[in-house]
Coordinates of N, CA and C in Angstrom, one line a residue:
M1 N 0.8 -1.2 0.0 CA 0.0 0.0 0.0 C 0.9 1.2 0.0
L2 N 0.6 2.1 -0.9 CA 1.3 3.4 -1.0 C 0.3 4.5 -1.0
E3 N 0.6 5.5 -0.3 CA -0.1 6.7 -0.6 C 0.5 7.8 0.2
R4 N 1.7 7.9 0.3 CA 2.3 9.2 0.7 C 2.3 9.9 -0.7
L5 N 1.2 10.0 -1.3 CA 1.1 10.5 -2.6 C 0.9 12.0 -2.5
R6 N 2.0 12.7 -2.9 CA 1.8 14.2 -2.9 C 0.8 14.5 -4.0
D7 N -0.2 15.2 -3.6 CA -1.3 15.6 -4.5 C -0.7 16.4 -5.7
A8 N -1.4 16.4 -6.8 CA -0.8 17.1 -8.0 C -0.5 18.5 -7.7
G9 N -1.0 19.1 -6.7 CA -0.8 20.5 -6.4 C 0.5 20.8 -5.7
T10 N 1.5 20.0 -5.7 CA 2.7 20.3 -5.0 C 3.9 20.5 -6.0
T11 N 4.8 19.6 -6.1 CA 6.1 19.8 -6.8 C 5.9 20.2 -8.2
L12 N 6.5 21.4 -8.5 CA 6.6 21.9 -9.9 C 5.2 21.9 -10.6
L13 N 4.1 22.2 -9.9 CA 2.8 22.2 -10.6 C 2.8 23.2 -11.7
S14 N 3.4 24.3 -11.6 CA 3.3 25.3 -12.6 C 4.0 24.9 -13.9
L15 N 4.9 23.9 -13.8 CA 5.6 23.5 -15.0 C 5.0 22.2 -15.5
R16 N 4.3 21.4 -14.6 CA 3.8 20.1 -15.0 C 2.3 20.0 -15.2
A17 N 1.6 21.0 -14.8 CA 0.1 21.0 -14.9 C -0.4 20.7 -16.3
L18 N -1.4 19.9 -16.4 CA -2.0 19.5 -17.7 C -3.3 20.3 -17.9
P19 N -3.6 20.7 -19.1 CA -4.9 21.3 -19.3 C -5.9 20.1 -19.3
E20 N -7.2 20.5 -19.0 CA -8.2 19.4 -19.0 C -8.4 18.9 -20.4
P21 N -8.1 17.6 -20.6 CA -8.2 17.0 -22.0 C -9.7 16.6 -22.2
A22 N -10.1 16.6 -23.5 CA -11.4 16.1 -23.9 C -11.5 14.6 -23.5
V23 N -10.4 13.9 -23.7 CA -10.4 12.4 -23.4 C -9.2 12.3 -22.4
T24 N -9.5 11.8 -21.2 CA -8.4 11.6 -20.2 C -7.5 10.4 -20.7
P25 N -6.3 10.4 -20.2 CA -5.4 9.3 -20.6 C -6.0 7.9 -20.4
L26 N -6.6 7.6 -19.3 CA -7.1 6.3 -19.0 C -8.2 5.9 -19.9
Q27 N -8.9 6.9 -20.4 CA -10.1 6.6 -21.3 C -9.6 6.0 -22.7
R28 N -8.3 6.1 -22.9 CA -7.8 5.6 -24.2 C -7.5 4.1 -24.1
I29 N -7.7 3.4 -23.0 CA -7.5 2.0 -22.8 C -8.8 1.2 -22.9
D30 N -8.7 0.1 -23.5 CA -9.9 -0.8 -23.6 C -10.1 -1.6 -22.3
W31 N -11.1 -1.1 -21.5 CA -11.3 -1.7 -20.2 C -12.5 -2.7 -20.3
P32 N -12.5 -3.7 -19.3 CA -11.5 -3.9 -18.2 C -10.3 -4.6 -18.8
V33 N -9.2 -4.6 -18.0 CA -8.0 -5.3 -18.3 C -7.8 -6.4 -17.3
R34 N -7.4 -7.6 -17.7 CA -7.4 -8.7 -16.9 C -5.9 -9.3 -16.9
T35 N -5.5 -9.7 -15.7 CA -4.3 -10.5 -15.5 C -4.7 -11.9 -15.2
D36 N -3.7 -12.7 -14.8 CA -4.0 -14.1 -14.4 C -5.1 -14.2 -13.4
R37 N -5.1 -13.3 -12.4 CA -6.0 -13.5 -11.2 C -6.8 -12.2 -11.0
L38 N -6.5 -11.1 -11.6 CA -7.1 -9.9 -11.3 C -7.8 -9.2 -12.4
T39 N -8.7 -8.3 -12.1 CA -9.3 -7.4 -13.1 C -9.1 -5.9 -12.7
L40 N -8.6 -5.1 -13.6 CA -8.4 -3.7 -13.4 C -9.4 -3.0 -14.3
R41 N -10.0 -1.9 -13.7 CA -10.9 -1.1 -14.4 C -11.0 0.3 -13.8
P42 N -11.5 1.3 -14.5 CA -11.6 2.6 -13.9 C -12.6 2.6 -12.7
G43 N -12.2 3.4 -11.7 CA -13.1 3.6 -10.6 C -14.4 4.3 -10.9
R44 N -15.5 3.9 -10.1 CA -16.8 4.6 -10.3 C -17.2 5.1 -8.9
P45 N -18.1 6.1 -8.9 CA -18.6 6.6 -7.6 C -19.1 5.4 -6.7
A46 N -19.7 4.4 -7.3 CA -20.3 3.3 -6.5 C -19.2 2.5 -5.8
D47 N -17.9 2.6 -6.2 CA -16.8 1.9 -5.6 C -16.4 2.5 -4.2
A48 N -16.9 3.7 -3.9 CA -16.4 4.4 -2.8 C -16.5 3.7 -1.5
D49 N -17.7 3.0 -1.3 CA -17.9 2.3 0.0 C -16.9 1.2 0.2
G50 N -16.7 0.4 -0.9 CA -15.7 -0.7 -0.8 C -14.3 -0.2 -0.6
V51 N -13.9 0.9 -1.2 CA -12.6 1.4 -1.0 C -12.4 1.9 0.4
W52 N -13.5 2.6 0.9 CA -13.4 3.1 2.3 C -13.2 2.0 3.3
Q53 N -13.8 0.8 3.1 CA -13.7 -0.2 4.1 C -12.2 -0.6 4.4
Y54 N -11.3 -0.5 3.5 CA -9.9 -0.8 3.8 C -9.1 0.4 4.0
R55 N -9.4 1.6 3.4 CA -8.6 2.8 3.6 C -8.8 3.3 5.0
R56 N -9.9 3.0 5.6 CA -10.1 3.6 7.0 C -9.4 2.8 8.0
L57 N -8.8 1.6 7.7 CA -8.1 0.7 8.6 C -6.8 1.4 9.0
E58 N -6.4 1.3 10.3 CA -5.2 2.0 10.8 C -3.9 1.7 10.1
P59 N -3.7 0.4 9.8 CA -2.4 0.0 9.1 C -2.3 0.7 7.7
V60 N -3.5 0.9 7.1 CA -3.5 1.6 5.8 C -3.5 3.1 6.0
A61 N -4.4 3.6 6.8 CA -4.7 5.0 6.9 C -3.5 5.8 7.4
R62 N -2.6 5.1 8.1 CA -1.4 5.9 8.7 C -0.5 6.4 7.6
W63 N -0.6 5.9 6.4 CA 0.3 6.4 5.3 C -0.4 7.2 4.3
L64 N -1.7 7.4 4.4 CA -2.5 8.1 3.4 C -2.3 9.6 3.5
T65 N -2.2 10.3 2.3 CA -2.1 11.7 2.3 C -3.2 12.4 3.0
E66 N -4.4 12.0 2.8 CA -5.6 12.6 3.5 C -6.4 11.5 4.1
L67 N -6.9 11.8 5.3 CA -7.8 10.8 6.0 C -9.1 11.5 6.2
P68 N -10.1 11.2 5.4 CA -11.5 11.8 5.6 C -12.0 11.4 6.9
A69 N -12.9 12.3 7.4 CA -13.4 12.0 8.8 C -14.4 10.9 8.8
D70 N -15.1 10.6 7.8 CA -16.1 9.6 7.8 C -16.4 9.1 6.4
A71 N -17.3 8.1 6.2 CA -17.6 7.6 4.9 C -18.2 8.6 4.0
D72 N -19.1 9.5 4.5 CA -19.7 10.5 3.7 C -18.7 11.4 3.0
A73 N -17.7 11.9 3.9 CA -16.7 12.7 3.4 C -15.8 12.0 2.3
F74 N -15.6 10.7 2.6 CA -14.8 10.0 1.6 C -15.5 9.8 0.3
R75 N -16.8 9.5 0.4 CA -17.6 9.3 -0.9 C -17.5 10.6 -1.7
A76 N -17.7 11.8 -1.1 CA -17.6 13.0 -1.9 C -16.2 13.2 -2.5
R77 N -15.2 12.9 -1.8 CA -13.8 13.1 -2.3 C -13.6 12.1 -3.4
F78 N -14.0 10.8 -3.2 CA -13.7 9.8 -4.2 C -14.4 10.0 -5.5
A79 N -15.7 10.6 -5.4 CA -16.5 10.8 -6.6 C -16.2 12.0 -7.4
A80 N -15.2 12.8 -6.9 CA -14.9 14.0 -7.7 C -14.3 13.7 -9.0
P81 N -14.8 14.3 -10.1 CA -14.3 13.9 -11.5 C -12.8 13.9 -11.6
A82 N -12.1 14.8 -11.0 CA -10.6 14.8 -11.2 C -10.0 13.6 -10.5
R83 N -10.6 13.2 -9.4 CA -10.1 11.9 -8.7 C -10.4 10.7 -9.5
L84 N -11.6 10.6 -10.0 CA -12.0 9.4 -10.8 C -11.2 9.3 -12.1
A85 N -10.8 10.4 -12.6 CA -10.0 10.4 -13.9 C -8.7 9.8 -13.7
T86 N -8.2 9.6 -12.5 CA -6.9 9.1 -12.3 C -6.9 7.8 -11.4
T87 N -8.1 7.2 -11.2 CA -8.3 6.1 -10.3 C -8.7 4.8 -11.0
L88 N -8.0 3.8 -10.7 CA -8.4 2.4 -11.1 C -8.7 1.6 -9.9
V89 N -9.5 0.6 -10.0 CA -9.7 -0.3 -8.9 C -9.3 -1.7 -9.4
V90 N -9.0 -2.5 -8.4 CA -8.5 -3.9 -8.6 C -9.5 -4.9 -8.0
E91 N -9.9 -5.8 -8.8 CA -10.9 -6.8 -8.3 C -10.3 -8.2 -8.4
R92 N -10.7 -9.0 -7.4 CA -10.3 -10.5 -7.4 C -11.6 -11.2 -7.3
D93 N -12.0 -12.0 -8.4 CA -13.3 -12.7 -8.4 C -14.5 -11.8 -8.0
G94 N -14.5 -10.6 -8.6 CA -15.6 -9.7 -8.3 C -15.5 -8.9 -7.1
Q95 N -14.5 -9.2 -6.2 CA -14.4 -8.4 -4.9 C -13.3 -7.4 -5.1
L96 N -13.6 -6.2 -4.6 CA -12.7 -5.1 -4.7 C -11.6 -5.2 -3.6
I97 N -10.3 -5.3 -4.1 CA -9.2 -5.5 -3.1 C -8.2 -4.4 -3.1
G98 N -8.3 -3.4 -4.0 CA -7.3 -2.4 -4.0 C -7.7 -1.3 -5.0
D99 N -6.9 -0.2 -4.9 CA -7.1 0.9 -5.9 C -5.7 1.4 -6.3
L100 N -5.7 2.0 -7.5 CA -4.4 2.4 -8.1 C -4.6 3.9 -8.6
M101 N -3.6 4.6 -8.6 CA -3.6 6.0 -9.2 C -2.6 6.1 -10.3
V102 N -3.1 6.7 -11.4 CA -2.2 7.0 -12.5 C -2.4 8.5 -12.8
R103 N -1.5 9.3 -12.5 CA -1.6 10.8 -12.7 C -0.6 11.2 -13.7
V104 N -1.1 11.3 -15.0 CA -0.2 11.7 -16.1 C 0.2 13.2 -16.0
E105 N 1.5 13.4 -16.2 CA 2.0 14.8 -16.0 C 2.9 15.2 -17.2
N106 N 3.1 16.5 -17.3 CA 4.1 17.0 -18.2 C 5.5 16.8 -17.4
A107 N 6.5 16.5 -18.2 CA 7.9 16.6 -17.6 C 8.3 18.0 -17.6
W108 N 9.3 18.3 -16.7 CA 9.9 19.6 -16.7 C 10.7 19.7 -18.1
A109 N 10.7 20.9 -18.6 CA 11.4 21.1 -19.9 C 11.7 22.6 -20.0
Q110 N 12.7 22.9 -20.8 CA 13.0 24.3 -21.1 C 12.0 24.7 -22.1
A111 N 11.7 26.0 -22.2 CA 10.6 26.6 -22.9 C 10.6 26.2 -24.4
E112 N 11.8 26.1 -25.0 CA 11.8 25.9 -26.5 C 11.4 24.4 -26.8
V113 N 11.4 23.5 -25.9 CA 11.1 22.1 -26.2 C 10.0 21.6 -25.3
A114 N 9.2 22.5 -24.7 CA 8.2 22.2 -23.7 C 7.1 21.3 -24.4
D115 N 6.8 21.5 -25.6 CA 5.7 20.8 -26.3 C 6.0 19.3 -26.3
A116 N 7.3 18.9 -26.5 CA 7.7 17.5 -26.5 C 7.7 16.9 -25.2
A117 N 7.5 17.6 -24.1 CA 7.5 17.1 -22.7 C 6.1 17.0 -22.2
R118 N 5.1 17.2 -23.0 CA 3.7 17.2 -22.5 C 3.2 15.7 -22.3
A119 N 2.6 15.4 -21.2 CA 1.9 14.1 -20.9 C 2.8 12.9 -21.3
V120 N 4.1 13.0 -20.8 CA 5.0 11.9 -21.1 C 5.4 11.1 -19.9
Q121 N 4.9 11.4 -18.7 CA 5.2 10.7 -17.6 C 4.0 10.6 -16.6
A122 N 4.1 9.8 -15.6 CA 3.0 9.7 -14.6 C 3.5 9.4 -13.2
E123 N 2.8 9.9 -12.2 CA 3.0 9.5 -10.9 C 2.0 8.4 -10.5
L124 N 2.5 7.3 -9.9 CA 1.7 6.2 -9.6 C 1.5 6.1 -8.1
G125 N 0.4 5.4 -7.7 CA 0.1 5.1 -6.3 C -0.8 3.9 -6.2
W126 N -0.8 3.3 -5.1 CA -1.6 2.1 -4.8 C -1.9 2.0 -3.4
V127 N -3.1 1.4 -3.1 CA -3.5 1.0 -1.8 C -4.2 -0.3 -1.9
F128 N -3.9 -1.3 -1.0 CA -4.5 -2.6 -1.0 C -5.0 -3.0 0.3
D129 N -6.1 -3.7 0.3 CA -6.8 -4.2 1.5 C -5.8 -5.2 2.2
P130 N -5.5 -4.9 3.5 CA -4.6 -5.8 4.2 C -5.1 -7.3 4.2
A131 N -6.4 -7.5 4.1 CA -6.9 -8.9 4.1 C -6.5 -9.7 2.9
H132 N -6.0 -9.0 1.9 CA -5.6 -9.7 0.7 C -4.1 -9.6 0.4
Q133 N -3.3 -9.1 1.4 CA -1.9 -9.0 1.2 C -1.2 -10.4 1.4
G134 N 0.0 -10.5 1.0 CA 0.8 -11.7 1.2 C 0.5 -12.8 0.1
Q135 N -0.3 -12.5 -0.9 CA -0.6 -13.4 -1.9 C -0.1 -13.0 -3.3
G136 N 0.7 -11.9 -3.4 CA 1.2 -11.4 -4.6 C 0.3 -10.6 -5.5
F137 N -0.9 -10.3 -4.9 CA -1.9 -9.5 -5.7 C -1.4 -8.1 -6.1
A138 N -0.7 -7.4 -5.1 CA -0.3 -6.1 -5.3 C 0.8 -6.1 -6.4
T139 N 1.7 -7.0 -6.3 CA 2.8 -7.1 -7.3 C 2.2 -7.4 -8.7
E140 N 1.3 -8.3 -8.8 CA 0.6 -8.6 -10.1 C -0.1 -7.3 -10.6
A141 N -0.8 -6.6 -9.8 CA -1.5 -5.4 -10.2 C -0.6 -4.3 -10.7
V142 N 0.5 -4.1 -9.9 CA 1.4 -3.0 -10.2 C 2.2 -3.3 -11.5
R143 N 2.6 -4.6 -11.7 CA 3.3 -4.9 -12.9 C 2.4 -4.7 -14.1
E144 N 1.1 -5.0 -14.0 CA 0.2 -4.7 -15.1 C 0.0 -3.2 -15.2
L145 N 0.0 -2.4 -14.2 CA -0.1 -1.0 -14.2 C 1.1 -0.4 -15.0
L146 N 2.3 -0.9 -14.8 CA 3.4 -0.5 -15.5 C 3.3 -0.8 -17.0
R147 N 2.8 -2.0 -17.3 CA 2.5 -2.3 -18.7 C 1.6 -1.4 -19.4
L148 N 0.5 -1.0 -18.7 CA -0.5 -0.1 -19.2 C 0.2 1.3 -19.5
C149 N 1.0 1.7 -18.5 CA 1.7 3.0 -18.7 C 2.6 3.1 -19.9
F150 N 3.4 2.0 -20.1 CA 4.4 2.0 -21.1 C 3.9 1.5 -22.4
A151 N 3.2 0.4 -22.4 CA 2.7 -0.2 -23.7 C 1.5 0.4 -24.2
E152 N 0.5 0.8 -23.4 CA -0.8 1.3 -23.8 C -0.8 2.9 -23.9
L153 N -0.2 3.5 -22.9 CA -0.3 5.0 -22.9 C 1.0 5.6 -23.5
G154 N 2.0 4.8 -23.7 CA 3.2 5.3 -24.4 C 4.0 6.3 -23.6
L155 N 4.0 6.2 -22.3 CA 4.7 7.1 -21.4 C 6.2 6.7 -21.4
R156 N 7.0 7.7 -21.1 CA 8.5 7.4 -21.1 C 9.0 7.2 -19.7
R157 N 8.3 7.6 -18.6 CA 8.8 7.5 -17.3 C 7.6 7.5 -16.3
V158 N 7.8 6.7 -15.2 CA 6.8 6.7 -14.1 C 7.6 6.9 -12.8
T159 N 6.9 7.5 -11.8 CA 7.5 7.7 -10.5 C 6.5 7.3 -9.4
A160 N 7.0 7.1 -8.2 CA 6.2 6.8 -7.1 C 6.9 7.3 -5.8
L161 N 6.2 7.7 -4.8 CA 6.7 8.3 -3.6 C 6.2 7.5 -2.4
C162 N 6.9 7.4 -1.3 CA 6.4 6.9 -0.1 C 7.2 7.4 1.1
F163 N 6.7 7.2 2.3 CA 7.4 7.4 3.5 C 8.5 6.3 3.6
A164 N 9.7 6.7 4.0 CA 10.7 5.6 4.2 C 10.3 4.6 5.2
D165 N 9.4 4.9 6.2 CA 9.0 4.0 7.2 C 7.9 3.0 6.6
N166 N 7.4 3.3 5.4 CA 6.4 2.4 4.8 C 7.1 1.4 4.0
E167 N 7.8 0.5 4.6 CA 8.6 -0.5 4.0 C 7.9 -1.4 3.0
P168 N 6.6 -1.8 3.2 CA 5.9 -2.6 2.2 C 5.8 -1.9 0.9
S169 N 5.6 -0.6 0.9 CA 5.5 0.1 -0.4 C 6.8 0.2 -1.1
W170 N 7.9 0.5 -0.5 CA 9.1 0.6 -1.3 C 9.7 -0.7 -1.7
R171 N 9.4 -1.8 -0.9 CA 9.8 -3.1 -1.3 C 9.0 -3.5 -2.5
L172 N 7.7 -3.2 -2.6 CA 6.9 -3.4 -3.8 C 7.5 -2.7 -5.0
M173 N 7.9 -1.5 -4.8 CA 8.5 -0.7 -5.9 C 9.7 -1.4 -6.5
E174 N 10.5 -1.9 -5.6 CA 11.7 -2.6 -6.0 C 11.4 -4.0 -6.6
R175 N 10.4 -4.7 -6.2 CA 10.0 -6.0 -6.8 C 9.6 -5.8 -8.2
V176 N 9.0 -4.7 -8.6 CA 8.5 -4.5 -9.9 C 9.6 -3.8 -10.8
G177 N 10.8 -3.5 -10.2 CA 11.9 -3.0 -11.0 C 12.1 -1.6 -11.0
M178 N 11.5 -0.8 -10.1 CA 11.7 0.6 -10.0 C 13.0 0.9 -9.2
R179 N 13.6 2.0 -9.6 CA 14.9 2.4 -9.0 C 14.6 3.5 -7.9
R180 N 15.4 3.4 -6.8 CA 15.3 4.4 -5.8 C 16.1 5.6 -6.3
E181 N 15.5 6.7 -6.5 CA 16.2 7.9 -7.0 C 16.4 9.0 -5.9
S182 N 15.7 8.9 -4.9 CA 15.9 9.9 -3.8 C 15.6 9.4 -2.4
H183 N 16.3 9.9 -1.5 CA 16.0 9.6 -0.1 C 16.2 11.0 0.6
N184 N 15.0 11.6 0.9 CA 15.0 12.9 1.5 C 14.9 12.8 3.0
V185 N 15.7 13.4 3.7 CA 15.8 13.3 5.2 C 14.8 14.3 5.9
A186 N 13.9 13.7 6.7 CA 13.0 14.5 7.5 C 12.3 15.6 6.7
D187 N 11.8 15.3 5.5 CA 11.2 16.3 4.6 C 9.7 16.3 4.6
S188 N 9.1 15.4 5.3 CA 7.6 15.2 5.2 C 7.0 15.1 6.6
L189 N 6.1 16.0 6.9 CA 5.4 16.1 8.2 C 4.2 15.1 8.2
H190 N 4.3 14.1 9.0 CA 3.3 13.1 9.2 C 2.2 13.7 10.2
R191 N 1.0 13.2 10.1 CA -0.1 13.7 11.0 C 0.2 13.4 12.4
S192 N 1.1 12.5 12.7 CA 1.5 12.2 14.1 C 2.3 13.3 14.7
G193 N 2.8 14.3 13.9 CA 3.6 15.4 14.3 C 5.1 15.1 14.1
R194 N 5.5 14.0 13.6 CA 6.9 13.6 13.3 C 7.2 14.0 11.9
W195 N 8.5 14.5 11.7 CA 9.0 14.7 10.4 C 9.7 13.4 10.0
L196 N 9.2 12.8 8.9 CA 9.7 11.5 8.4 C 10.5 11.7 7.1
D197 N 11.4 10.7 6.9 CA 12.1 10.6 5.6 C 11.1 10.2 4.5
G198 N 11.5 10.7 3.3 CA 10.7 10.3 2.1 C 11.6 9.6 1.1
L199 N 11.0 8.7 0.3 CA 11.7 8.0 -0.8 C 11.0 8.3 -2.1
G200 N 11.8 8.4 -3.1 CA 11.3 8.5 -4.5 C 11.8 7.4 -5.4
Y201 N 11.0 6.8 -6.2 CA 11.4 5.7 -7.1 C 10.9 6.1 -8.5
A202 N 11.6 5.5 -9.5 CA 11.2 5.8 -10.9 C 11.6 4.6 -11.8
L203 N 11.0 4.7 -13.0 CA 11.3 3.7 -14.0 C 11.1 4.3 -15.3
L204 N 12.0 4.1 -16.2 CA 11.9 4.5 -17.6 C 11.4 3.4 -18.5
A205 N 10.8 3.8 -19.6 CA 10.3 2.8 -20.6 C 11.4 1.9 -21.0
E206 N 12.6 2.4 -21.3 CA 13.6 1.5 -21.8 C 14.1 0.5 -20.7
E207 N 14.0 0.9 -19.4 CA 14.3 0.0 -18.4 C 13.3 -1.1 -18.2
W208 N 12.0 -0.7 -18.4 CA 10.9 -1.7 -18.3 C 11.1 -2.7 -19.4
N209 N 11.5 -2.3 -20.6 CA 11.6 -3.2 -21.8 C 12.9 -4.0 -21.8
R210 N 13.8 -3.7 -20.8 CA 15.1 -4.4 -20.8 C 14.9 -5.9 -20.6
P211 N 15.6 -6.7 -21.4 CA 15.5 -8.2 -21.1 C 16.1 -8.6 -19.8
I212 N 15.4 -9.5 -19.1 CA 15.9 -10.0 -17.8 C 16.9 -11.0 -18.0

């Protein structure tokens, strides 16, 4: 489970913000997408209650960027069009077991070449129900998420962030082949009042395609 997800309104937003497209990136994919054991599809407002059931749990909630006060507040946040445009859910035999984020961004670029840096990368995130952990579902889902980013959306780079204390998240990033690019010391204020270290991971399309 990952979600020390810095919302889109933080790092370099002025350089990376995307205009509202007529068709969002995830709408270009033929849904649903199936792996050996899982189904991935875009989130819907009706998924909010199922997602809330595991996001409200303390082992999950401790790492989330935002912790809504109750189910009603979460439903409103989850159903916001901008949120749904970046949200996928993961199902196992029809049961919702996790959710994924794909936030397509512009890369930083100098002004003369800025057009070539539009919508070429994405920040990823994921949260999984603890009741379904330990069976490889998160790894299977995130590997498919990487395939969608590189093979279907044609992105050149993906990134993910987490608290350094959130070991399951960064170990998942490493299992799927992402590189640790940064370790920032005491850069992130946790709701507990503690300043925690943060980790940043990334993967390029050519690294994903590299033969094992």
